[in-house]
GROMACS .gro file of C-alpha atoms in nm:
model
  162
    1GLY     CA    1  -8.428   1.866  12.396
    2THR     CA    2  -8.555   2.019  12.076
    3TYR     CA    3  -8.227   2.203  12.013
    4GLY     CA    4  -8.031   1.876  12.014
    5LYS     CA    5  -8.272   1.712  11.771
    6ARG     CA    6  -8.258   2.013  11.538
    7GLU     CA    7  -7.877   2.014  11.539
    8LYS     CA    8  -7.868   1.639  11.478
    9HIS     CA    9  -8.105   1.678  11.181
   10LYS     CA   10  -7.891   1.961  11.036
   11LYS     CA   11  -7.584   1.740  11.069
   12GLU     CA   12  -7.763   1.447  10.897
   13VAL     CA   13  -7.872   1.675  10.611
   14SER     CA   14  -7.517   1.809  10.575
   15ILE     CA   15  -7.371   1.457  10.570
   16CYS     CA   16  -7.625   1.350  10.310
   17ARG     CA   17  -7.553   1.648  10.085
   18ASN     CA   18  -7.179   1.586  10.104
   19TRP     CA   19  -7.226   1.215  10.034
   20ALA     CA   20  -7.461   1.274   9.742
   21PHE     CA   21  -7.255   1.538   9.564
   22SER     CA   22  -6.898   1.434   9.647
   23ASN     CA   23  -6.885   1.147   9.396
   24ARG     CA   24  -6.740   1.209   9.053
   25CYS     CA   25  -6.940   1.021   8.792
   26LEU     CA   26  -6.821   0.946   8.442
   27SER     CA   27  -7.166   0.932   8.288
   28ILE     CA   28  -7.350   1.263   8.316
   29SER     CA   29  -7.704   1.125   8.291
   30GLY     CA   30  -7.618   0.835   8.520
   31CYS     CA   31  -7.467   1.074   8.771
   32PHE     CA   32  -7.788   1.275   8.784
   33LEU     CA   33  -8.014   0.973   8.844
   34PHE     CA   34  -7.764   0.816   9.082
   35ASN     CA   35  -7.747   1.130   9.294
   36CYS     CA   36  -8.127   1.159   9.291
   37VAL     CA   37  -8.153   0.808   9.433
   38LYS     CA   38  -7.889   0.879   9.698
   39ILE     CA   39  -8.049   1.208   9.803
   40TRP     CA   40  -8.393   1.051   9.819
   41LEU     CA   41  -8.260   0.765  10.031
   42CYS     CA   42  -8.077   1.008  10.260
   43PHE     CA   43  -8.381   1.217  10.336
   44ASN     CA   44  -8.590   0.907  10.398
   45MET     CA   45  -8.336   0.754  10.636
   46LYS     CA   46  -8.513   0.910  10.933
   47LYS     CA   47  -8.775   0.637  10.907
   48ALA     CA   48  -8.514   0.376  10.815
   49THR     CA   49  -8.427   0.272  11.168
   50LYS     CA   50  -8.659  -0.028  11.154
   51ASN     CA   51  -8.601  -0.096  10.786
   52SER     CA   52  -8.237   0.008  10.750
   53LEU     CA   53  -8.140  -0.324  10.591
   54THR     CA   54  -8.396  -0.266  10.316
   55TYR     CA   55  -8.266   0.086  10.249
   56PHE     CA   56  -7.908  -0.037  10.252
   57PHE     CA   57  -7.986  -0.323  10.012
   58ILE     CA   58  -8.159  -0.090   9.765
   59ALA     CA   59  -7.884   0.174   9.785
   60PHE     CA   60  -7.616  -0.094   9.746
   61PHE     CA   61  -7.793  -0.235   9.441
   62PHE     CA   62  -7.826   0.104   9.267
   63ILE     CA   63  -7.467   0.199   9.351
   64THR     CA   64  -7.348  -0.135   9.210
   65VAL     CA   65  -7.549  -0.089   8.890
   66GLU     CA   66  -7.414   0.266   8.850
   67ILE     CA   67  -7.057   0.139   8.891
   68LEU     CA   68  -7.130  -0.120   8.623
   69VAL     CA   69  -7.255   0.160   8.396
   70ILE     CA   70  -6.948   0.374   8.465
   71THR     CA   71  -6.713   0.083   8.393
   72LYS     CA   72  -6.915   0.009   8.079
   73GLU     CA   73  -7.003  -0.344   8.193
   74ILE     CA   74  -7.367  -0.264   8.117
   75SER     CA   75  -7.541   0.016   7.930
   76PHE     CA   76  -7.708   0.312   8.095
   77PHE     CA   77  -8.036   0.174   7.960
   78VAL     CA   78  -8.019  -0.103   8.222
   79PHE     CA   79  -7.983   0.150   8.504
   80ALA     CA   80  -8.264   0.363   8.363
   81THR     CA   81  -8.487   0.057   8.328
   82TYR     CA   82  -8.435  -0.044   8.692
   83PHE     CA   83  -8.502   0.312   8.803
   84ALA     CA   84  -8.819   0.351   8.593
   85MET     CA   85  -8.954   0.006   8.679
   86SER     CA   86  -8.891   0.076   9.048
   87LEU     CA   87  -9.094   0.396   9.023
   88PHE     CA   88  -9.375   0.206   8.849
   89ALA     CA   89  -9.368  -0.071   9.109
   90TYR     CA   90  -9.374   0.180   9.395
   91PHE     CA   91  -9.672   0.354   9.236
   92PHE     CA   92  -9.858   0.025   9.179
   93TYR     CA   93  -9.802  -0.084   9.541
   94TRP     CA   94  -9.930   0.255   9.659
   95LYS     CA   95 -10.238   0.222   9.435
   96ASP     CA   96 -10.300  -0.132   9.560
   97LYS     CA   97 -10.267  -0.025   9.923
   98SER     CA   98 -10.506   0.266   9.863
   99ALA     CA   99 -10.754   0.032   9.694
  100ALA     CA  100 -10.728  -0.213   9.984
  101ILE     CA  101 -10.803   0.061  10.236
  102LYS     CA  102 -11.096   0.200  10.035
  103GLY     CA  103 -11.233  -0.140   9.939
  104ASN     CA  104 -11.189  -0.069   9.567
  105ARG     CA  105 -11.071  -0.302   9.293
  106ARG     CA  106 -10.717  -0.425   9.366
  107ILE     CA  107 -10.412  -0.471   9.148
  108SER     CA  108 -10.345  -0.840   9.092
  109GLU     CA  109 -10.051  -1.003   9.264
  110ASN     CA  110  -9.935  -1.129   8.925
  111THR     CA  111  -9.900  -0.769   8.805
  112LEU     CA  112  -9.696  -0.679   9.113
  113HIS     CA  113  -9.476  -0.985   9.060
  114LEU     CA  114  -9.424  -0.905   8.691
  115LEU     CA  115  -9.312  -0.554   8.781
  116SER     CA  116  -9.061  -0.704   9.025
  117LEU     CA  117  -8.942  -0.959   8.773
  118PHE     CA  118  -8.876  -0.693   8.507
  119GLY     CA  119  -8.661  -0.480   8.736
  120GLY     CA  120  -8.904  -0.301   8.967
  121TRP     CA  121  -8.816  -0.505   9.273
  122PRO     CA  122  -8.619  -0.222   9.445
  123GLY     CA  123  -8.927   0.004   9.429
  124ALA     CA  124  -9.152  -0.284   9.527
  125LEU     CA  125  -8.935  -0.367   9.828
  126LEU     CA  126  -8.932  -0.004   9.933
  127ALA     CA  127  -9.309   0.025   9.893
  128GLN     CA  128  -9.368  -0.292  10.092
  129GLN     CA  129  -9.182  -0.141  10.385
  130LYS     CA  130  -9.310   0.214  10.347
  131PHE     CA  131  -9.678   0.122  10.316
  132ARG     CA  132  -9.663  -0.198  10.525
  133HIS     CA  133  -9.821  -0.371  10.229
  134LYS     CA  134  -9.779  -0.735  10.129
  135THR     CA  135  -9.534  -0.795  10.413
  136LYS     CA  136  -9.717  -1.072  10.598
  137LYS     CA  137  -9.855  -1.294  10.324
  138LEU     CA  138  -9.590  -1.567  10.306
  139SER     CA  139  -9.695  -1.703   9.965
  140PHE     CA  140  -9.663  -1.355   9.814
  141LEU     CA  141  -9.323  -1.296   9.975
  142ILE     CA  142  -9.185  -1.629   9.852
  143VAL     CA  143  -9.283  -1.551   9.494
  144PHE     CA  144  -9.153  -1.194   9.534
  145TRP     CA  145  -8.807  -1.311   9.645
  146ILE     CA  146  -8.802  -1.567   9.363
  147THR     CA  147  -8.866  -1.282   9.115
  148VAL     CA  148  -8.580  -1.085   9.273
  149ALA     CA  149  -8.347  -1.385   9.242
  150VAL     CA  150  -8.448  -1.448   8.879
  151ASN     CA  151  -8.405  -1.079   8.795
  152LEU     CA  152  -8.061  -1.060   8.956
  153SER     CA  153  -7.962  -1.384   8.783
  154GLY     CA  154  -8.060  -1.226   8.452
  155LEU     CA  155  -7.850  -0.920   8.535
  156ILE     CA  156  -7.550  -1.139   8.618
  157LEU     CA  157  -7.599  -1.331   8.293
  158LEU     CA  158  -7.617  -1.002   8.101
  159ILE     CA  159  -7.289  -0.886   8.260
  160ARG     CA  160  -7.114  -1.214   8.180
  161MET     CA  161  -7.232  -1.207   7.818
  162GLN     CA  162  -7.073  -0.864   7.759
   0.00000   0.00000   0.00000
């Protein structure tokens, strides 16, 4: 019944809080952003049943980048750039979806792809799932995943150059 659902939700919230705040981070600013991402993902996991792989992939990516920042393999600027570009991409996908619904002028696919290429692909991927936007057009998805691969290749190259 309702009581069981309420108790389950309280338990999920408790688990998320413990998970988000139990980690000891070496970089103070990185720790703050990292925990914000983890908390946000936790509280959105209720809708993640269908898209749990997407949420896992994004969380895994941000955790990996934060570990690279902590171990000084990359600068905090890289983490902050991915975070900011993801927010921009999410916003642009939301604006494009709103424009599509209202019949207003749309954001070009090239703009969405450029945002993904320059590090906004986690936010773009999340927005695609959240808004059910740009998930069926195969030509768009192929280019999107190419931008993700190119971006990750650039990150790997950056790590190896250090």
